């Protein structure tokens, strides 16, 4: 039997015999049936088996989105996968499926800042409280659990500061209590770690990043365990989020090379990270390369590899010279998002870091986020070498 993600990604659906290798784009709103009785039949099929492909209206999906859903179910080892129009849509769907007024959510302090906005600000009006824990101190998380805690939302590694946490320890806190667990696994994807097998109830990936891989499509996936099925199914009905068949097609095409691209992102990023770690102005490299530190051990314990998104902390009293360094880069573009074939560089100011409780930067510390693309790593290193001289 097939167990390897690599093989799943290359499998061709037997449903698509006598057609193209990749499932074609099928666009539809109305699906037509021969008789009215046939329409009723799809409804009773769904009642009998809620996992059956409910191909009776475009909002529920077409054969294109079902093919992608099937593939992701296999690589996540999930009971069901929900496809959303953006990665953040998957975060939203997962969170609102489990919480009720009066509940509390505990979240990684360095979480992706829109997730922080959703939980800390937006959900307040539904009387849902968000509490943030220090990803470098899980005793802090344990202390924050109350009898109102409904969900522990983990992002691993955390956005911009890339803390790797002891995931099994977190899961042990939730065990035997009525607490659900979710992880934002956009950095690792199920190619490097399978959260549901570890014990998480929900695994969220922004398909915009490595799944698509070409910076030209947006999407998200929420993979769940069976025990959440009823709740997520209900929310999905209520919110009407749907991934378009065209985007599903592009994401499926991207997935065929997910393994190959990630292997190369890793090779390149290790080289760049090693180079950066030797630079005088660089105080810290946020990437698992230093074997003796705790972050490395936690990465090694759970991940089969690493991806291409990393950070560096630069020390300089002169912020403008750090900005000048980034502007002088010729092979790194400046822009949001990541996960494409190209290299990117951003200066992470206070806004990007969000309203954090734990990672406070002093005025001479600066966080740079780099996405290391699929270019020749020697070219990337030479580019950084000429530009980093600007840092004063
Ligand atoms: C980008 C990102 C998201 C959101 O994905 P979009 O597709 O941009 O909506 C969620 N979590 C993390 C960690 C991300 O980097």
Coordinates of C-alpha atoms and ligand atoms in Angstrom, one line a residue:
X1 CA 0.0 0.0 0.0
X2 CA 1.0 3.6 -0.6
X3 CA 2.2 5.5 2.5
X4 CA 4.5 8.0 1.1
X5 CA 3.4 11.6 0.4
X6 CA 5.8 11.5 -2.6
X7 CA 3.8 8.7 -4.2
X8 CA 0.4 10.2 -3.4
X9 CA 1.4 13.4 -5.1
X10 CA 2.2 11.6 -8.3
X11 CA -0.8 9.3 -8.4
X12 CA -3.2 9.7 -11.3
X13 CA -6.9 9.4 -10.4
X14 CA -8.5 6.2 -11.9
X15 CA -11.8 8.2 -12.1
X16 CA -10.2 10.2 -14.9
X17 CA -9.5 7.4 -17.4
X18 CA -9.7 8.4 -21.0
X19 CA -9.1 12.0 -20.0
X20 CA -6.1 14.2 -19.3
X21 CA -3.6 13.1 -16.7
X22 CA -4.6 16.0 -14.4
X23 CA -8.3 16.3 -13.6
X24 CA -9.7 18.9 -16.0
X25 CA -11.2 22.2 -14.9
X26 CA -14.9 21.6 -14.5
X27 CA -16.8 24.9 -13.8
X28 CA -20.4 24.8 -12.7
X29 CA -23.1 26.4 -10.7
X30 CA -26.1 24.4 -11.8
X31 CA -25.7 20.6 -12.2
X32 CA -28.5 19.1 -14.2
X33 CA -30.2 15.7 -13.7
X34 CA -32.3 13.5 -16.0
X35 CA -35.2 13.4 -13.6
X36 CA -36.4 15.1 -10.5
X37 CA -36.0 11.8 -8.7
X38 CA -32.3 11.8 -9.5
X39 CA -31.9 15.1 -7.7
X40 CA -33.5 13.6 -4.6
X41 CA -31.2 10.7 -4.9
X42 CA -28.1 12.8 -4.4
X43 CA -29.6 14.2 -1.2
X44 CA -30.4 10.8 0.2
X45 CA -26.9 9.6 -0.8
X46 CA -25.5 12.5 1.3
X47 CA -27.6 11.6 4.3
X48 CA -26.5 8.0 4.1
X49 CA -22.8 8.9 3.6
X50 CA -21.9 12.5 4.3
X51 CA -18.4 11.9 2.7
X52 CA -20.0 11.0 -0.6
X53 CA -19.2 13.5 -3.4
X54 CA -22.2 15.7 -3.2
X55 CA -22.1 16.8 -6.9
X56 CA -25.5 18.6 -7.1
X57 CA -24.6 22.2 -6.9
X58 CA -21.4 24.2 -7.7
X59 CA -21.0 25.6 -4.2
X60 CA -20.4 22.1 -2.9
X61 CA -17.7 21.5 -5.5
X62 CA -17.1 20.0 -8.9
X63 CA -15.0 17.0 -10.0
X64 CA -11.9 19.3 -10.0
X65 CA -12.2 20.4 -6.4
X66 CA -13.2 16.8 -5.3
X67 CA -10.0 15.5 -6.9
X68 CA -7.9 18.0 -4.9
X69 CA -9.8 17.3 -1.7
X70 CA -9.2 13.5 -2.2
X71 CA -5.4 14.1 -2.7
X72 CA -5.2 16.3 0.4
X73 CA -7.2 13.8 2.5
X74 CA -4.6 11.2 1.6
X75 CA -1.5 13.2 2.4
X76 CA -3.0 14.6 5.6
X77 CA -4.4 11.2 6.6
X78 CA -7.6 13.1 7.3
X79 CA -11.3 12.2 7.7
X80 CA -12.3 15.2 5.7
X81 CA -10.6 18.2 4.0
X82 CA -12.3 21.5 3.5
X83 CA -11.1 23.7 0.7
X84 CA -11.3 27.5 1.2
X85 CA -10.7 30.5 -1.1
X86 CA -7.7 31.6 1.0
X87 CA -5.5 30.1 3.6
X88 CA -6.9 32.5 6.1
X89 CA -10.4 31.3 5.2
X90 CA -9.3 27.8 6.5
X91 CA -8.1 29.4 9.8
X92 CA -11.5 31.1 10.1
X93 CA -13.5 28.0 9.3
X94 CA -11.6 25.9 11.8
X95 CA -11.8 28.4 14.6
X96 CA -15.5 29.3 14.3
X97 CA -16.5 25.6 14.0
X98 CA -15.6 24.8 17.6
X99 CA -16.1 28.0 19.7
X100 CA -19.2 29.3 21.4
X101 CA -19.9 32.4 23.5
X102 CA -18.1 32.2 26.8
X103 CA -15.3 30.0 25.5
X104 CA -11.6 30.7 25.6
X105 CA -8.9 30.1 23.0
X106 CA -5.2 29.8 23.8
X107 CA -2.9 30.8 20.9
X108 CA 0.8 30.9 20.1
X109 CA 2.0 34.5 20.7
X110 CA 3.9 34.6 17.5
X111 CA 0.9 33.6 15.4
X112 CA 0.3 35.0 11.9
X113 CA -1.1 38.5 12.6
X114 CA -4.5 38.1 10.8
X115 CA -5.1 35.0 13.0
X116 CA -4.4 37.2 16.0
X117 CA -6.8 39.9 14.8
X118 CA -9.6 37.2 14.3
X119 CA -9.2 35.7 17.8
X120 CA -8.2 38.7 19.8
X121 CA -10.3 41.4 18.3
X122 CA -13.0 40.1 16.0
X123 CA -14.3 37.2 18.2
X124 CA -14.6 39.5 21.2
X125 CA -18.0 40.6 20.0
X126 CA -19.2 37.0 20.3
X127 CA -17.9 36.9 23.9
X128 CA -15.0 34.6 23.0
X129 CA -11.7 35.4 24.8
X130 CA -8.2 34.9 23.3
X131 CA -5.2 34.2 25.5
X132 CA -1.7 34.1 24.1
X133 CA 1.1 31.8 25.3
X134 CA 4.9 32.1 25.0
X135 CA 6.0 29.5 22.4
X136 CA 9.4 29.2 24.2
X137 CA 7.8 28.3 27.5
X138 CA 5.0 25.7 27.4
X139 CA 4.5 25.9 31.2
X140 CA 3.0 29.3 30.4
X141 CA 0.5 27.6 28.1
X142 CA -0.3 25.0 30.7
X143 CA -1.0 27.7 33.3
X144 CA -3.4 29.4 31.0
X145 CA -5.8 26.5 30.6
X146 CA -9.1 27.0 32.4
X147 CA -12.3 25.1 32.4
X148 CA -13.5 27.5 29.7
X149 CA -10.6 26.6 27.3
X150 CA -12.2 25.2 24.1
X151 CA -9.3 25.4 21.6
X152 CA -5.5 25.4 21.6
X153 CA -4.4 27.0 18.4
X154 CA -0.7 26.4 17.6
X155 CA 1.4 27.9 14.9
X156 CA 4.6 26.0 14.4
X157 CA 7.0 27.5 13.8
X158 CA 5.6 30.9 14.7
X159 CA 5.4 33.6 12.1
X160 CA 8.6 35.7 11.8
X161 CA 10.4 34.5 14.9
X162 CA 10.1 30.7 14.0
X163 CA 9.9 29.1 17.4
X164 CA 9.7 25.3 17.2
X165 CA 7.6 23.9 20.0
X166 CA 7.2 20.5 21.7
X167 CA 4.0 19.5 19.9
X168 CA 3.4 16.3 21.9
X169 CA 3.7 18.2 25.1
X170 CA 1.0 20.6 23.9
X171 CA -1.2 17.8 22.9
X172 CA -0.8 16.1 26.3
X173 CA -2.2 19.3 27.9
X174 CA -5.4 19.0 25.8
X175 CA -5.8 15.2 26.3
X176 CA -8.7 14.0 28.4
X177 CA -10.1 17.5 28.6
X178 CA -12.8 18.9 26.3
X179 CA -10.1 20.9 24.4
X180 CA -9.7 20.8 20.7
X181 CA -6.3 21.3 19.1
X182 CA -5.5 23.0 15.8
X183 CA -2.2 23.7 14.1
X184 CA -1.3 26.1 11.3
X185 CA 1.1 24.0 9.3
X186 CA 1.7 26.3 6.3
X187 CA 5.5 26.4 6.9
X188 CA 6.0 22.6 7.0
X189 CA 3.1 21.2 5.0
X190 CA 2.2 17.5 5.4
X191 CA 5.3 16.7 3.3
X192 CA 7.4 17.5 6.3
X193 CA 5.1 16.7 9.2
X194 CA 1.6 15.1 9.5
X195 CA -0.2 16.9 12.4
X196 CA -3.3 14.7 12.4
X197 CA -1.1 11.5 12.9
X198 CA 0.6 13.3 15.8
X199 CA -2.8 13.9 17.4
X200 CA -4.0 17.3 16.4
X201 CA -7.7 17.6 15.5
X202 CA -7.2 20.2 12.8
X203 CA -4.4 20.9 10.3
X204 CA -4.5 24.1 8.4
X205 CA -2.4 24.9 5.4
X206 CA -2.4 28.0 3.2
X207 CA -2.4 26.5 -0.3
X208 CA -1.3 30.0 -1.6
X209 CA 2.2 29.2 -0.4
X210 CA 4.0 25.9 -1.2
X211 CA 1.0 23.9 -2.6
X212 CA 0.6 26.3 -5.5
X213 CA 4.3 27.2 -5.5
X214 CA 4.1 29.9 -8.2
X215 CA 2.7 33.0 -6.5
X216 CA -0.3 33.1 -8.8
X217 CA -3.2 31.5 -6.9
X218 CA -4.8 31.6 -3.5
X219 CA -6.4 28.8 -1.5
X220 CA -6.5 27.0 1.8
X221 CA -7.2 23.6 3.3
X222 CA -8.6 22.6 6.6
X223 CA -8.0 18.9 7.3
X224 CA -9.9 17.4 10.3
X225 CA -10.3 14.3 12.4
X226 CA -13.6 12.5 12.5
X227 CA -14.6 13.9 15.9
X228 CA -14.9 17.4 14.4
X229 CA -16.8 16.4 11.3
X230 CA -20.3 17.4 12.4
X231 CA -19.2 20.8 13.7
X232 CA -17.1 21.8 10.6
X233 CA -19.7 20.4 8.2
X234 CA -22.3 22.7 9.8
X235 CA -20.1 25.8 9.7
X236 CA -19.2 25.1 6.1
X237 CA -22.9 25.0 5.3
X238 CA -23.4 28.3 7.0
X239 CA -20.5 30.3 5.6
X240 CA -20.5 29.3 2.0
X241 CA -16.7 29.3 1.5
X242 CA -15.7 27.7 -1.8
X243 CA -12.5 27.2 -3.8
X244 CA -12.9 27.9 -7.5
X245 CA -12.3 24.9 -9.8
X246 CA -9.7 27.0 -11.7
X247 CA -7.7 27.6 -8.5
X248 CA -8.1 24.0 -7.4
X249 CA -6.6 22.9 -10.8
X250 CA -3.6 25.1 -10.3
X251 CA -3.1 24.0 -6.8
X252 CA -3.3 20.4 -7.9
X253 CA -0.7 21.0 -10.6
X254 CA 1.6 22.7 -8.0
X255 CA 1.2 19.8 -5.6
X256 CA 2.7 17.4 -8.2
X257 CA 6.1 19.0 -7.5
X258 CA 5.7 19.9 -3.9
X259 CA 8.3 17.4 -2.7
X260 CA 10.9 18.3 -5.3
X261 CA 10.5 22.0 -4.7
X262 CA 10.6 21.7 -0.9
X263 CA 13.8 19.6 -1.0
X264 CA 15.4 22.3 -3.1
X265 CA 14.1 25.1 -1.0
X266 CA 15.7 23.3 2.0
X267 CA 19.1 22.8 0.3
X268 CA 19.2 26.5 -0.7
X269 CA 18.0 27.8 2.6
X270 CA 20.5 25.8 4.7
X271 CA 23.3 27.4 2.5
X272 CA 22.0 30.9 2.9
X273 CA 21.3 30.5 6.6
X274 CA 24.8 29.2 7.2
X275 CA 26.3 32.2 5.4
X276 CA 24.1 34.6 7.3
X277 CA 25.0 33.1 10.6
X278 CA 28.6 34.1 10.0
X279 CA 27.9 37.8 9.4
X280 CA 28.9 40.2 12.1
X281 CA 25.7 42.2 12.1
X282 CA 23.5 39.1 12.4
X283 CA 22.7 38.3 15.9
X284 CA 20.4 35.3 15.4
X285 CA 19.3 33.1 12.5
X286 CA 15.7 31.8 12.7
X287 CA 16.2 28.5 10.9
X288 CA 17.1 25.0 12.3
X289 CA 20.8 24.8 11.5
X290 CA 22.5 25.0 14.9
X291 CA 22.5 21.5 16.3
X292 CA 23.1 22.4 19.9
X293 CA 20.1 24.7 20.5
X294 CA 16.6 23.7 21.8
X295 CA 14.9 25.0 18.6
X296 CA 16.9 22.6 16.5
X297 CA 16.0 19.6 18.7
X298 CA 12.3 20.4 18.6
X299 CA 12.5 20.7 14.8
X300 CA 14.4 17.5 14.5
X301 CA 11.9 15.7 16.8
X302 CA 8.9 16.4 14.6
X303 CA 10.0 17.4 11.0
X304 CA 11.5 15.3 8.2
X305 CA 13.0 18.5 6.7
X306 CA 12.7 22.3 6.5
X307 CA 11.3 24.7 4.1
X308 CA 12.4 28.0 2.6
X309 CA 11.1 30.6 4.9
X310 CA 13.5 32.0 7.5
X311 CA 14.3 35.0 9.5
X312 CA 17.3 36.9 10.8
X313 CA 17.8 39.3 13.7
X314 CA 20.1 42.1 12.8
X315 CA 21.8 44.5 15.2
X316 CA 22.1 48.1 14.2
X317 CA 21.5 51.5 15.7
X318 CA 20.7 52.7 12.2
X319 CA 17.4 51.4 11.0
X320 CA 17.7 53.1 7.6
X321 CA 20.9 51.2 6.9
X322 CA 19.0 47.9 7.4
X323 CA 16.3 49.1 5.0
X324 CA 19.1 50.1 2.6
X325 CA 20.5 46.6 2.8
X326 CA 17.2 45.1 1.7
X327 CA 16.7 47.6 -1.1
X328 CA 20.1 46.9 -2.4
X329 CA 19.3 43.2 -2.9
X330 CA 19.0 42.5 -6.7
X331 CA 17.7 38.9 -6.6
X332 CA 15.2 39.3 -3.8
X333 CA 11.8 41.0 -4.5
X334 CA 9.9 42.8 -1.8
X335 CA 6.3 41.7 -1.2
X336 CA 3.9 39.8 1.0
X337 CA 3.3 36.1 1.0
X338 CA 5.9 33.5 0.1
X339 CA 6.1 29.8 -1.1
X340 CA 6.7 30.6 -4.7
X341 CA 9.8 29.8 -6.8
X342 CA 11.3 33.2 -6.2
X343 CA 13.2 34.8 -3.4
X344 CA 11.7 37.5 -1.2
X345 CA 12.8 39.9 1.5
X346 CA 10.8 41.9 4.0
X347 CA 11.6 44.2 6.9
X348 CA 9.3 43.1 9.7
X349 CA 8.3 46.2 11.6
X350 CA 6.0 46.3 14.7
X351 CA 2.9 46.0 12.6
X352 CA 4.0 42.8 11.0
X353 CA 5.0 41.3 14.3
X354 CA 1.5 42.2 15.7
X355 CA 0.6 43.0 19.2
X356 CA 2.9 40.5 20.8
X357 CA 3.2 39.9 24.5
X358 CA 6.6 38.0 24.5
X359 CA 8.9 38.9 21.6
X360 CA 9.8 42.5 22.4
X361 CA 12.5 44.1 20.2
X362 CA 14.9 46.7 21.4
X363 CA 15.5 49.7 19.1
X364 CA 18.7 48.3 17.7
X365 CA 17.2 44.9 16.9
X366 CA 15.6 44.3 13.5
X367 CA 13.8 41.3 12.1
X368 CA 14.2 40.5 8.4
X369 CA 12.1 37.7 6.8
X370 CA 13.6 35.9 3.8
X371 CA 12.0 33.5 1.5
X372 CA 14.7 31.5 -0.2
X373 CA 13.6 30.6 -3.7
X374 CA 14.8 28.0 -6.3
X375 CA 17.6 30.2 -7.8
X376 CA 21.3 29.1 -7.6
X377 CA 22.2 29.5 -3.9
X378 CA 25.6 30.9 -4.8
X379 CA 24.0 33.8 -6.6
X380 CA 21.7 34.5 -3.7
X381 CA 24.7 34.5 -1.3
X382 CA 26.7 36.8 -3.5
X383 CA 23.7 39.1 -3.7
X384 CA 23.4 39.2 0.1
X385 CA 27.1 39.7 0.5
X386 CA 27.2 42.9 -1.6
X387 CA 24.0 44.3 0.0
X388 CA 24.7 43.5 3.7
X389 CA 27.7 45.9 3.6
X390 CA 25.2 48.7 3.9
X391 CA 24.3 47.8 7.5
X392 CA 25.9 50.3 9.8
Ligands
LIG1 C1 0.0 33.2 4.5 C2 -0.4 32.5 5.7 C3 -1.7 32.3 6.1 C4 -2.9 32.8 5.2 O1 -2.9 32.4 3.9 P1 -3.5 33.2 2.7 O2 -3.7 32.2 1.6 O3 -2.6 34.3 2.4 O4 -4.9 33.7 3.2 C5 -2.0 31.6 7.2 N1 -1.0 31.2 8.0 C6 0.3 31.4 7.8 C7 1.3 30.9 8.7 C8 0.6 32.1 6.6 O5 1.9 32.3 6.3

